[in-house]
Amino acid sequence: MLDRSTIWPYEDGEPGEFYYQRYGHPAGVEAERALGELEGGQALLFPSGSGAITALLLALLEPGKTVALTQDAYYGTPVLMKMLGRWGLQVVEFDQTGSPPEGADLVWVEAPSNPLLSMPDMEAAAAHPAPLVVDSTAATPVHLRPLELGADFVLHSATKFLGGHHDVLLGAVVSKAPEDHERLLEFRTRSGIVASPDAAWLLVRSLKTLRVRMGRITANAQEVARRLEAHSAVERVRYPGFGGLMSFDVAGGGEAARRVETSTRLIKNATSLGGVNSVLETRARWEGGRVPDNLVRLSVGLEEVDELWADLEQALSG
Ligand SMILES: *Cc1c(COP(=O)(O)O)cnc(C)c1O
């Protein structure tokens, strides 16, 4: 049962496992145990993926330190990091299919990147002396376990596939080293960047179906990617072969892409990704010149693949 208490009575005059919600609460601990097991490390929840990024940067770094960030990271990540420039954080961008730049104090890659779907060279990233963060939001531990490939931290926007139902905003960091976990936990407790019991409880629910959801989502997405590749109105498809996130470029430019996104019926024209229902949107509306103006990002859900394809086909032929 979901326990929303902010306090729990002391036991024999001393704090027990739970005593004040900011330090920890039962649903949070349960969700963190489940996610930690899936990733092979120790997980901590945050109120959003962005909150998790903020906490990790502030807990690990200090003014004058430099993050090497993949140039095609989720667009909110560089926006946030540059905002923290006022507190002395420096950012250099690099191509994650090659080696991170020397001298960086933290290396930050995304597997696969959203929405350009590049995969990091994990060997090169792990060989860099700085700690390595892998934003594994689009892969999930079903398809990738970065801690086994040399990462020190795995970051998730659990709002996406982990939450999986477009009904919870949540983030997580999974640490490999116990001392990193402790440091981040202490920062989280003191800063108060803490996820609520309700959100954690929804994640517990969602993780029970993660493996079956990702299995079906991947099977659907592989088939949709194959059919898009063969469609004459599609110039290019980006899909890493697993997971539900892909993007494709529509022949005829930005106008044509706008027509496609407003013509689907089953697939909703909405932002975000990772839910049981498929969504799609052009990304230039948010990211400007960072992405082609005819790029449509598609997050494939659990619908019947033939129904998904029928919807895309009628939208592409419009
Ligand atoms: C959505 C997203 C984020 C940000 O997460 P929020 O939960 O929206 O704050 C970070 N990284 C990636 C790859 C994302 O897709």
Coordinates of C-alpha atoms and ligand atoms in Angstrom, one line a residue:
M1 CA 0.0 0.0 0.0
L2 CA 1.2 3.5 -0.8
D3 CA 2.4 5.3 2.3
R4 CA 2.4 9.0 2.0
S5 CA 3.6 9.8 5.5
T6 CA 6.1 12.5 6.0
I7 CA 7.0 11.2 9.4
W8 CA 7.2 7.8 11.1
P9 CA 7.5 7.4 14.9
Y10 CA 10.9 6.7 16.5
E11 CA 11.4 3.2 17.6
D12 CA 12.5 3.0 21.3
G13 CA 13.3 6.7 21.2
E14 CA 15.5 6.4 18.1
P15 CA 14.9 7.0 14.3
G16 CA 14.1 3.7 12.5
E17 CA 14.6 3.0 8.7
F18 CA 12.1 5.8 8.0
Y19 CA 11.5 8.9 10.1
Y20 CA 11.2 12.0 7.8
Q21 CA 10.2 11.7 4.1
R22 CA 13.0 13.9 2.6
Y23 CA 15.6 11.3 3.9
G24 CA 13.7 8.3 2.5
H25 CA 10.3 6.7 2.1
P26 CA 9.1 3.1 1.6
A27 CA 7.9 3.5 -2.0
G28 CA 11.1 5.3 -3.0
V29 CA 13.3 2.6 -1.4
E30 CA 11.2 -0.2 -3.1
A31 CA 11.5 1.5 -6.6
E32 CA 15.2 2.1 -6.1
R33 CA 15.8 -1.5 -5.1
A34 CA 14.1 -2.7 -8.3
L35 CA 15.8 -0.3 -10.6
G36 CA 19.2 -0.9 -8.9
E37 CA 18.9 -4.6 -9.5
L38 CA 18.0 -4.1 -13.2
E39 CA 21.1 -1.8 -13.8
G40 CA 23.5 -3.6 -11.4
G41 CA 24.1 -0.6 -9.1
Q42 CA 22.5 1.6 -6.5
A43 CA 19.6 3.8 -7.7
L44 CA 18.3 7.1 -6.4
L45 CA 15.1 8.7 -7.6
F46 CA 14.6 12.4 -8.4
P47 CA 11.5 14.4 -9.3
S48 CA 12.4 14.4 -13.0
G49 CA 15.2 13.4 -15.4
S50 CA 16.2 17.1 -15.4
G51 CA 16.2 17.1 -11.6
A52 CA 18.5 14.0 -11.7
I53 CA 20.9 15.8 -14.1
T54 CA 21.0 18.9 -11.8
A55 CA 21.6 16.8 -8.7
L56 CA 24.4 14.8 -10.3
L57 CA 26.2 17.8 -11.7
L58 CA 26.0 19.8 -8.4
A59 CA 26.9 16.8 -6.2
L60 CA 29.9 15.8 -8.3
L61 CA 31.4 19.0 -9.7
E62 CA 32.5 22.4 -8.5
P63 CA 33.1 25.8 -10.2
G64 CA 35.7 25.6 -13.0
K65 CA 35.0 22.0 -13.8
T66 CA 34.3 20.9 -17.4
V67 CA 31.7 18.4 -18.7
A68 CA 32.3 16.8 -22.1
L69 CA 28.8 16.3 -23.5
T70 CA 27.8 14.5 -26.6
Q71 CA 26.8 17.2 -29.2
D72 CA 23.5 15.4 -30.0
A73 CA 22.3 15.0 -26.4
Y74 CA 18.6 15.5 -25.5
Y75 CA 18.3 19.3 -26.1
G76 CA 17.3 20.1 -22.5
T77 CA 20.6 18.7 -21.3
P78 CA 23.0 21.3 -22.9
V79 CA 20.4 24.0 -22.1
L80 CA 20.5 23.1 -18.4
M81 CA 24.3 22.7 -18.4
K82 CA 24.8 26.1 -20.0
M83 CA 22.4 27.6 -17.5
L84 CA 24.7 26.3 -14.7
G85 CA 27.5 28.3 -16.4
R86 CA 26.6 31.1 -14.0
W87 CA 27.8 28.8 -11.2
G88 CA 31.1 28.1 -13.0
L89 CA 30.2 24.9 -14.9
Q90 CA 31.9 24.6 -18.3
V91 CA 30.6 22.5 -21.2
V92 CA 32.4 21.2 -24.3
E93 CA 30.5 19.2 -26.9
F94 CA 32.0 16.3 -28.8
D95 CA 31.0 13.5 -31.1
Q96 CA 30.2 10.5 -29.0
T97 CA 31.0 8.0 -31.8
G98 CA 34.6 9.0 -31.1
S99 CA 36.8 9.7 -28.1
P100 CA 35.8 12.4 -25.5
P101 CA 38.2 15.4 -25.4
E102 CA 41.1 15.4 -23.0
G103 CA 40.9 17.4 -19.8
A104 CA 37.2 17.0 -19.2
D105 CA 36.2 16.3 -15.5
L106 CA 33.1 14.4 -16.4
V107 CA 32.1 12.6 -19.6
W108 CA 28.4 12.6 -20.5
V109 CA 27.0 10.4 -23.3
E110 CA 23.5 9.3 -24.4
A111 CA 22.6 5.7 -25.5
P112 CA 21.0 6.2 -28.0
S113 CA 20.8 9.9 -28.4
N114 CA 17.5 11.6 -28.6
P115 CA 16.4 12.2 -31.4
L116 CA 19.4 11.5 -33.7
L117 CA 19.9 8.0 -32.4
S118 CA 23.7 7.9 -32.4
M119 CA 25.3 5.3 -30.0
P120 CA 28.4 6.2 -27.9
D121 CA 31.7 4.5 -28.4
M122 CA 31.5 3.0 -24.9
E123 CA 35.1 1.7 -25.0
A124 CA 36.5 5.1 -25.8
A125 CA 34.2 6.8 -23.2
A126 CA 35.2 4.4 -20.5
A127 CA 38.9 4.7 -21.3
H128 CA 38.7 8.5 -20.5
P129 CA 40.0 9.1 -17.0
A130 CA 37.0 11.2 -15.9
P131 CA 33.9 9.6 -14.5
L132 CA 31.4 8.5 -17.2
V133 CA 27.6 9.2 -17.1
V134 CA 25.4 7.4 -19.6
D135 CA 21.9 8.8 -20.2
S136 CA 20.3 5.5 -20.9
T137 CA 16.7 6.8 -21.0
A138 CA 16.0 5.4 -24.5
A139 CA 17.7 2.1 -24.1
T140 CA 16.5 1.0 -20.6
P141 CA 18.3 -1.8 -18.7
V142 CA 16.4 -4.3 -20.9
H143 CA 18.6 -3.4 -23.8
L144 CA 21.8 -1.9 -22.3
R145 CA 23.6 -2.1 -18.9
P146 CA 26.1 0.7 -19.0
L147 CA 27.6 -0.1 -15.6
E148 CA 28.9 -3.3 -17.1
L149 CA 30.5 -1.4 -20.0
G150 CA 32.6 0.9 -17.8
A151 CA 30.1 3.7 -16.9
D152 CA 30.1 5.1 -13.4
F153 CA 26.6 6.5 -13.5
V154 CA 23.4 5.6 -15.4
L155 CA 20.9 8.4 -15.8
H156 CA 17.2 8.0 -16.6
S157 CA 14.3 10.2 -17.4
A158 CA 12.0 7.6 -15.8
T159 CA 9.2 9.8 -17.3
K160 CA 9.8 7.8 -20.5
F161 CA 10.1 4.0 -20.9
L162 CA 10.7 3.2 -17.2
G163 CA 7.4 5.0 -16.2
G164 CA 6.0 3.9 -19.5
H165 CA 2.4 5.2 -19.3
H166 CA 2.8 9.0 -19.7
D167 CA 1.5 9.5 -16.2
V168 CA 4.6 10.1 -14.0
L169 CA 7.4 12.7 -14.1
L170 CA 10.5 11.1 -12.6
G171 CA 14.3 10.7 -12.9
A172 CA 16.9 8.3 -11.6
V173 CA 20.6 8.0 -11.2
V174 CA 22.2 4.6 -10.7
S175 CA 25.7 4.6 -9.2
K176 CA 28.3 1.9 -9.5
A177 CA 30.5 3.0 -6.5
P178 CA 29.0 2.9 -3.0
E179 CA 30.8 6.2 -2.1
D180 CA 29.3 8.0 -5.2
H181 CA 25.9 6.7 -4.2
E182 CA 26.4 8.0 -0.6
R183 CA 27.5 11.4 -1.8
L184 CA 24.6 11.8 -4.1
L185 CA 22.1 10.6 -1.4
E186 CA 23.5 13.2 1.0
F187 CA 23.2 15.9 -1.7
R188 CA 19.7 14.8 -2.5
T189 CA 18.6 14.8 1.2
R190 CA 20.1 18.3 1.8
S191 CA 19.0 19.9 -1.4
G192 CA 15.5 18.4 -1.2
I193 CA 15.5 17.3 -4.9
V194 CA 13.4 14.3 -3.8
A195 CA 10.8 12.3 -5.7
S196 CA 7.4 11.9 -4.1
P197 CA 6.0 8.5 -2.8
D198 CA 3.2 8.7 -5.5
A199 CA 5.7 9.0 -8.3
A200 CA 7.9 6.2 -6.9
W201 CA 4.9 4.0 -6.4
L202 CA 4.0 4.4 -10.1
L203 CA 7.5 3.4 -11.0
V204 CA 7.2 0.2 -8.9
R205 CA 4.0 -0.6 -10.8
S206 CA 5.7 0.1 -14.2
L207 CA 8.9 -1.9 -13.6
K208 CA 6.9 -5.1 -13.3
T209 CA 6.0 -4.8 -17.0
L210 CA 9.2 -3.2 -18.3
R211 CA 10.6 -6.4 -19.9
V212 CA 7.4 -7.4 -21.7
R213 CA 6.7 -3.8 -22.7
M214 CA 10.2 -3.4 -24.2
G215 CA 10.0 -6.7 -25.9
R216 CA 6.8 -5.8 -27.7
I217 CA 7.9 -2.1 -28.3
T218 CA 11.2 -3.3 -29.9
A219 CA 9.4 -5.8 -32.1
N220 CA 6.9 -3.1 -33.2
A221 CA 9.6 -0.5 -33.8
Q222 CA 11.9 -2.9 -35.8
E223 CA 9.0 -3.6 -38.2
V224 CA 7.9 0.1 -38.4
A225 CA 11.6 1.1 -39.1
R226 CA 11.8 -1.5 -41.8
R227 CA 8.7 -0.3 -43.5
L228 CA 9.6 3.4 -43.2
E229 CA 13.0 2.6 -44.8
A230 CA 11.2 1.2 -47.9
H231 CA 8.7 4.1 -48.2
S232 CA 9.3 6.6 -51.0
A233 CA 8.2 9.6 -49.0
V234 CA 10.9 8.9 -46.3
E235 CA 14.4 10.1 -47.0
R236 CA 16.2 8.7 -44.0
V237 CA 15.4 6.5 -40.9
R238 CA 17.4 6.6 -37.7
Y239 CA 16.9 3.5 -35.5
P240 CA 19.6 1.7 -33.4
G241 CA 17.8 -1.7 -33.8
F242 CA 16.4 -1.8 -30.2
G243 CA 13.9 0.2 -28.1
G244 CA 11.0 2.3 -29.2
L245 CA 12.6 5.6 -30.2
M246 CA 13.4 6.5 -33.8
S247 CA 13.4 9.4 -36.1
F248 CA 12.8 9.8 -39.9
D249 CA 13.2 12.6 -42.4
V250 CA 10.2 13.3 -44.6
A251 CA 10.8 14.0 -48.3
G252 CA 9.6 17.5 -49.2
G253 CA 11.1 19.4 -46.2
G254 CA 9.6 20.9 -43.1
E255 CA 6.2 21.6 -44.5
A256 CA 5.8 18.0 -45.5
A257 CA 6.9 16.8 -42.1
R258 CA 4.4 19.1 -40.4
R259 CA 1.7 17.6 -42.6
V260 CA 2.7 14.1 -41.5
E261 CA 2.6 14.9 -37.8
T262 CA -0.8 16.5 -38.1
S263 CA -2.3 13.7 -40.2
T264 CA -1.8 10.7 -37.9
R265 CA -4.8 9.5 -35.9
L266 CA -3.9 6.5 -33.8
I267 CA -0.4 8.0 -33.3
K268 CA -0.9 11.2 -31.2
N269 CA 1.0 14.4 -32.2
A270 CA 2.6 15.0 -28.8
T271 CA 6.0 15.4 -27.2
S272 CA 7.8 12.9 -25.0
L273 CA 8.4 9.2 -25.6
G274 CA 8.3 5.8 -23.9
G275 CA 4.6 5.3 -23.3
V276 CA 2.3 2.5 -24.2
N277 CA 0.7 4.7 -26.8
S278 CA 2.8 5.9 -29.8
V279 CA 3.5 9.6 -30.2
L280 CA 5.3 11.6 -32.9
E281 CA 6.4 15.2 -33.5
T282 CA 8.7 17.3 -35.6
R283 CA 11.6 18.3 -33.4
A284 CA 12.8 21.5 -35.2
R285 CA 9.9 23.3 -33.3
W286 CA 11.9 22.8 -30.1
E287 CA 15.5 22.4 -31.3
G288 CA 15.7 24.7 -34.3
G289 CA 18.8 24.1 -36.4
R290 CA 20.1 21.3 -34.2
V291 CA 18.0 18.9 -36.2
P292 CA 16.8 18.7 -39.8
D293 CA 13.5 20.6 -40.2
N294 CA 11.9 17.6 -41.8
L295 CA 12.8 15.3 -38.9
V296 CA 9.9 13.5 -37.2
R297 CA 10.6 11.8 -33.9
L298 CA 8.5 8.7 -33.4
S299 CA 8.1 6.8 -30.1
V300 CA 6.5 3.4 -30.8
G301 CA 4.1 1.9 -28.3
L302 CA 2.2 -1.3 -27.8
E303 CA -0.4 -1.0 -30.5
E304 CA -0.8 -3.6 -33.3
V305 CA 2.0 -3.0 -35.7
D306 CA -0.3 -3.2 -38.8
E307 CA -2.5 -0.5 -37.3
L308 CA 0.5 1.7 -36.6
W309 CA 1.7 1.2 -40.1
A310 CA -1.7 1.9 -41.7
D311 CA -1.8 5.2 -39.8
L312 CA 1.8 6.2 -40.8
E313 CA 1.1 5.1 -44.4
Q314 CA -2.0 7.3 -44.8
A315 CA -0.2 10.2 -43.1
L316 CA 2.8 9.9 -45.5
S317 CA 0.6 9.6 -48.6
G318 CA -1.4 12.8 -47.6
Ligands
LIG1 C1 13.2 13.5 -21.5 C2 14.6 13.3 -21.4 C3 15.3 13.9 -20.3 C4 14.7 14.9 -19.3 O1 13.9 14.2 -18.5 P1 12.6 14.9 -17.8 O2 12.0 13.7 -17.0 O3 11.7 15.4 -18.9 O4 13.1 16.0 -16.9 C5 16.7 13.7 -20.2 N1 17.3 12.8 -21.1 C6 16.6 12.3 -22.1 C7 17.4 11.4 -23.1 C8 15.3 12.5 -22.3 O5 14.6 11.9 -23.3

